[in-house]
Tab-separated table of C-alpha atoms in Angstrom:
chain	number	residue	atom	x	y	z
B	5	MET	CA	9.015	8.007	26.010
B	6	ASP	CA	9.893	11.182	27.712
B	7	GLU	CA	13.344	11.206	25.128
B	8	ILE	CA	10.602	11.480	22.217
B	9	ALA	CA	8.412	13.247	23.534
B	10	ASP	CA	10.810	16.140	25.028
B	11	ARG	CA	12.233	16.002	21.463
B	12	TYR	CA	9.103	16.491	20.080
B	13	ARG	CA	8.496	19.585	21.914
B	14	ARG	CA	11.796	20.707	21.248
B	15	ARG	CA	11.466	20.624	17.424
B	16	ALA	CA	7.850	21.935	17.585
B	17	ALA	CA	8.940	24.796	19.410
B	18	ALA	CA	11.357	25.557	17.116
B	19	PHE	CA	8.893	25.172	14.068
B	20	GLU	CA	6.209	27.545	15.839
B	21	ASP	CA	8.884	29.837	16.171
B	22	LYS	CA	9.386	30.165	12.201
B	23	ILE	CA	5.656	29.968	11.743
B	24	ALA	CA	5.439	33.189	13.733
B	25	ALA	CA	7.773	34.960	12.152
B	26	VAL	CA	6.708	35.309	9.083
B	27	ARG	CA	5.018	38.164	7.520
B	28	PRO	CA	2.337	37.819	6.286
B	29	GLU	CA	2.943	39.103	2.577
B	30	GLN	CA	5.490	35.863	2.521
B	31	TRP	CA	2.955	33.207	2.536
B	32	PRO	CA	2.897	32.928	-0.786
B	33	ASN	CA	6.648	32.686	-1.726
B	34	PRO	CA	8.447	29.808	-2.716
B	35	SER	CA	10.242	27.103	-0.863
B	36	PRO	CA	13.221	24.677	-1.223
B	37	CYS	CA	9.750	22.006	-2.095
B	38	ALA	CA	9.505	21.722	-5.520
B	39	ARG	CA	5.616	23.420	-6.250
B	40	TRP	CA	5.297	24.327	-2.287
B	41	SER	CA	4.901	28.003	-0.904
B	42	ALA	CA	5.993	28.740	2.717
B	43	ARG	CA	2.260	28.456	3.851
B	44	ASP	CA	2.011	24.454	2.060
B	45	VAL	CA	5.521	23.698	3.776
B	46	VAL	CA	2.863	24.116	7.520
B	47	ARG	CA	0.031	22.469	5.695
B	48	HIS	CA	1.681	19.597	5.202
B	49	ILE	CA	3.441	19.452	8.580
B	50	VAL	CA	-0.185	19.735	10.208
B	51	ASP	CA	-1.147	17.559	7.509
B	52	MET	CA	1.433	14.868	9.112
B	53	HIS	CA	0.607	15.617	12.592
B	54	ASP	CA	-3.661	14.331	11.400
B	55	VAL	CA	-1.582	11.520	9.870
B	56	MET	CA	0.434	10.401	13.582
B	57	LEU	CA	-3.339	10.158	15.081
B	58	ARG	CA	-5.261	8.112	12.551
B	59	PRO	CA	-3.637	4.839	14.122
B	60	LEU	CA	-5.905	5.539	17.074
B	61	GLY	CA	-9.185	6.292	15.341
B	62	LEU	CA	-8.303	10.233	15.951
B	63	THR	CA	-7.985	13.423	14.343
B	64	LEU	CA	-7.311	16.433	14.920
B	65	SER	CA	-8.958	18.740	16.932
B	66	PRO	CA	-11.421	21.924	15.014
B	67	ALA	CA	-9.140	24.833	14.767
B	68	PRO	CA	-8.160	27.681	12.374
B	69	SER	CA	-7.608	25.821	8.871
B	70	VAL	CA	-3.818	26.708	7.547
B	71	ASP	CA	-5.064	29.258	5.178
B	72	GLU	CA	-7.002	31.394	7.509
B	73	ASP	CA	-3.990	31.018	10.644
B	74	PRO	CA	-1.297	28.736	9.964
B	75	LEU	CA	0.309	29.141	13.621
B	76	ALA	CA	-2.811	28.796	15.254
B	77	ALA	CA	-3.907	25.276	12.628
B	78	PHE	CA	0.363	24.157	14.152
B	79	ARG	CA	-0.433	24.976	17.185
B	80	ALA	CA	-3.374	23.371	17.567
B	81	ALA	CA	-1.973	20.325	16.031
B	82	ARG	CA	1.077	19.946	18.427
B	83	ALA	CA	-1.465	20.095	21.330
B	84	ASP	CA	-3.032	17.098	19.518
B	85	VAL	CA	0.339	15.379	19.443
B	86	GLN	CA	1.696	16.245	22.522
B	87	GLU	CA	-1.728	15.164	24.273
B	88	ILE	CA	-1.223	11.464	22.615
B	89	LEU	CA	2.643	11.330	24.099
B	90	GLY	CA	1.592	12.633	27.663
B	91	ASP	CA	-0.633	9.076	27.702
B	92	PRO	CA	1.308	6.450	27.824
B	93	ALA	CA	-1.261	3.917	27.458
B	94	ARG	CA	-1.910	5.955	23.798
B	95	ALA	CA	1.715	6.446	22.900
B	96	GLY	CA	2.454	2.708	23.505
B	97	GLN	CA	0.010	1.149	21.734
B	98	GLU	CA	1.301	-0.667	18.349
B	99	CYS	CA	0.156	-0.034	14.689
B	100	ASP	CA	1.055	-1.039	11.256
B	101	THR	CA	2.889	1.889	9.542
B	102	PRO	CA	4.571	2.009	6.115
B	103	GLY	CA	8.210	1.401	8.005
B	104	GLY	CA	6.779	-1.424	9.328
B	105	ARG	CA	4.960	-2.119	13.089
B	106	MET	CA	5.767	0.292	15.509
B	107	THR	CA	4.535	1.796	18.562
B	108	VAL	CA	2.541	5.641	18.182
B	109	GLU	CA	5.438	7.003	19.738
B	110	GLN	CA	8.046	5.567	17.957
B	111	HIS	CA	5.618	7.179	14.687
B	112	ILE	CA	5.732	10.128	15.753
B	113	ASP	CA	9.436	10.245	16.612
B	114	ARG	CA	10.427	8.897	13.347
B	115	VAL	CA	8.247	10.318	10.795
B	116	VAL	CA	6.410	13.991	12.258
B	117	SER	CA	9.476	14.695	14.561
B	118	ASP	CA	12.091	14.152	12.201
B	119	ASP	CA	10.463	16.282	9.910
B	120	LEU	CA	10.174	19.237	11.805
B	121	PRO	CA	13.792	20.377	11.515
B	122	LEU	CA	13.817	19.549	7.483
B	123	HIS	CA	10.421	21.464	6.807
B	124	GLY	CA	11.766	24.084	9.477
B	125	TRP	CA	14.777	24.675	7.260
B	126	ASP	CA	12.443	25.169	3.901
B	127	LEU	CA	10.402	27.249	5.669
B	128	ALA	CA	13.316	29.493	6.825
B	129	ARG	CA	14.733	29.296	3.747
B	130	ALA	CA	11.318	30.732	2.108
B	131	THR	CA	11.082	33.514	4.166
B	132	ALA	CA	14.328	34.825	5.192
B	133	GLN	CA	14.701	33.209	8.696
B	134	ASP	CA	17.953	31.243	10.041
B	135	ASP	CA	18.210	28.153	8.946
B	136	THR	CA	20.473	26.685	10.939
B	137	ILE	CA	19.150	22.971	12.628
B	138	ASP	CA	19.960	21.979	16.119
B	139	PRO	CA	23.278	19.781	15.424
B	140	GLU	CA	21.692	17.381	17.356
B	141	ASP	CA	19.250	16.876	14.853
B	142	VAL	CA	21.524	17.117	12.194
B	143	GLU	CA	23.929	13.855	13.549
B	144	ARG	CA	20.686	12.287	14.311
B	145	GLY	CA	18.893	12.206	11.072
B	146	TRP	CA	22.100	11.997	9.196
B	147	ALA	CA	22.696	8.262	11.508
B	148	ALA	CA	18.728	7.346	10.952
B	149	LEU	CA	19.479	8.098	7.078
B	150	ARG	CA	22.700	5.817	6.536
B	151	ALA	CA	21.081	2.956	8.794
B	152	LEU	CA	18.456	2.645	6.402
B	153	PRO	CA	18.084	-0.882	4.775
B	154	PRO	CA	19.469	-1.183	1.208
B	155	GLY	CA	16.986	0.086	-1.434
B	156	LEU	CA	15.117	1.877	0.894
B	157	LEU	CA	16.176	5.000	0.712
B	158	GLU	CA	15.976	4.816	-3.081
B	159	GLN	CA	12.280	3.794	-2.431
B	160	PHE	CA	11.896	6.898	-0.307
B	161	ARG	CA	12.769	8.800	-3.746
B	162	THR	CA	10.411	7.443	-5.890
B	163	PRO	CA	7.087	9.139	-6.083
B	164	GLY	CA	4.328	7.263	-5.361
B	165	ALA	CA	6.147	4.309	-3.566
B	166	PHE	CA	4.500	5.367	-0.575
B	167	GLY	CA	0.958	6.120	-2.108
B	168	PRO	CA	-0.838	8.672	-4.644
B	169	GLY	CA	1.346	11.964	-5.063
B	170	VAL	CA	3.801	10.508	-2.335
B	171	GLU	CA	7.134	11.844	-2.720
B	172	VAL	CA	9.027	11.794	0.127
B	173	PHE	CA	12.784	12.156	-0.983
B	174	GLY	CA	13.995	14.105	-4.542
B	175	PRO	CA	17.109	13.041	-5.912
B	176	GLU	CA	20.597	13.555	-4.044
B	177	VAL	CA	22.184	16.895	-4.316
B	178	LYS	CA	25.773	17.262	-5.152
B	179	VAL	CA	28.106	19.136	-2.281
B	180	GLU	CA	31.883	19.385	-2.004
B	181	GLU	CA	33.625	17.159	0.064
B	182	ASP	CA	33.882	19.482	2.602
B	183	ALA	CA	30.196	20.604	3.040
B	184	SER	CA	28.818	21.070	6.713
B	185	PRO	CA	27.146	18.291	8.205
B	186	GLN	CA	24.086	20.326	7.792
B	187	ASP	CA	24.087	20.283	3.961
B	188	ARG	CA	25.226	17.438	3.758
B	189	LEU	CA	22.035	16.122	5.128
B	190	LEU	CA	20.125	18.246	2.946
B	191	ALA	CA	21.595	16.928	-0.189
B	192	LEU	CA	21.209	13.437	0.702
B	193	ILE	CA	17.405	14.086	1.006
B	194	GLY	CA	16.793	16.338	-2.053
B	195	ARG	CA	17.553	19.722	-1.118
B	196	ASP	CA	20.069	21.734	-2.094
B	197	PRO	CA	21.471	23.556	0.471
B	198	GLY	CA	22.370	26.644	-1.738
B	199	TRP	CA	18.673	27.642	-2.806
B	200	LYS	CA	17.187	30.816	-2.380
B	201	ALA	CA	13.882	32.318	-3.366
């Protein structure tokens, strides 16, 4: 449990730093996620924190909206999830998820925690920040994707497979054989590593 909580804290802190570095005029900037602005990237992450609480019958605590204050909205959502991870009884509770039955902490680890480095790259690209993903997260993400059962990765690429309007990954992007591990990971999930605003 400590490993999952520590990983989430590290990734959330890095994402929060990126939000804090966004200048007000950059929030409408386009992002590598089609149809999403920089603000929409943060909105998605905050919304996914809410999804992590639902198996426990909880919702996010009252906080400013992402439209009002993206940083405050994320900080509040982060605090809610960290509170769950700090409570062994709630973190260890089993729940049904699109990925199968697992504990709440496993769901957090495999969904919103794994999303933070990737969407951190999106936010960084949209707002001209350092877009380097922690090599540990790149290695972990690559191993997890390569270990998916046959056909599941393609299901992730199918719009609507996990609900109306839900699109997890885009089509794989071709990169050079000598591309960096980060670029290969991004390409596998449908991001163009060379994307620029």
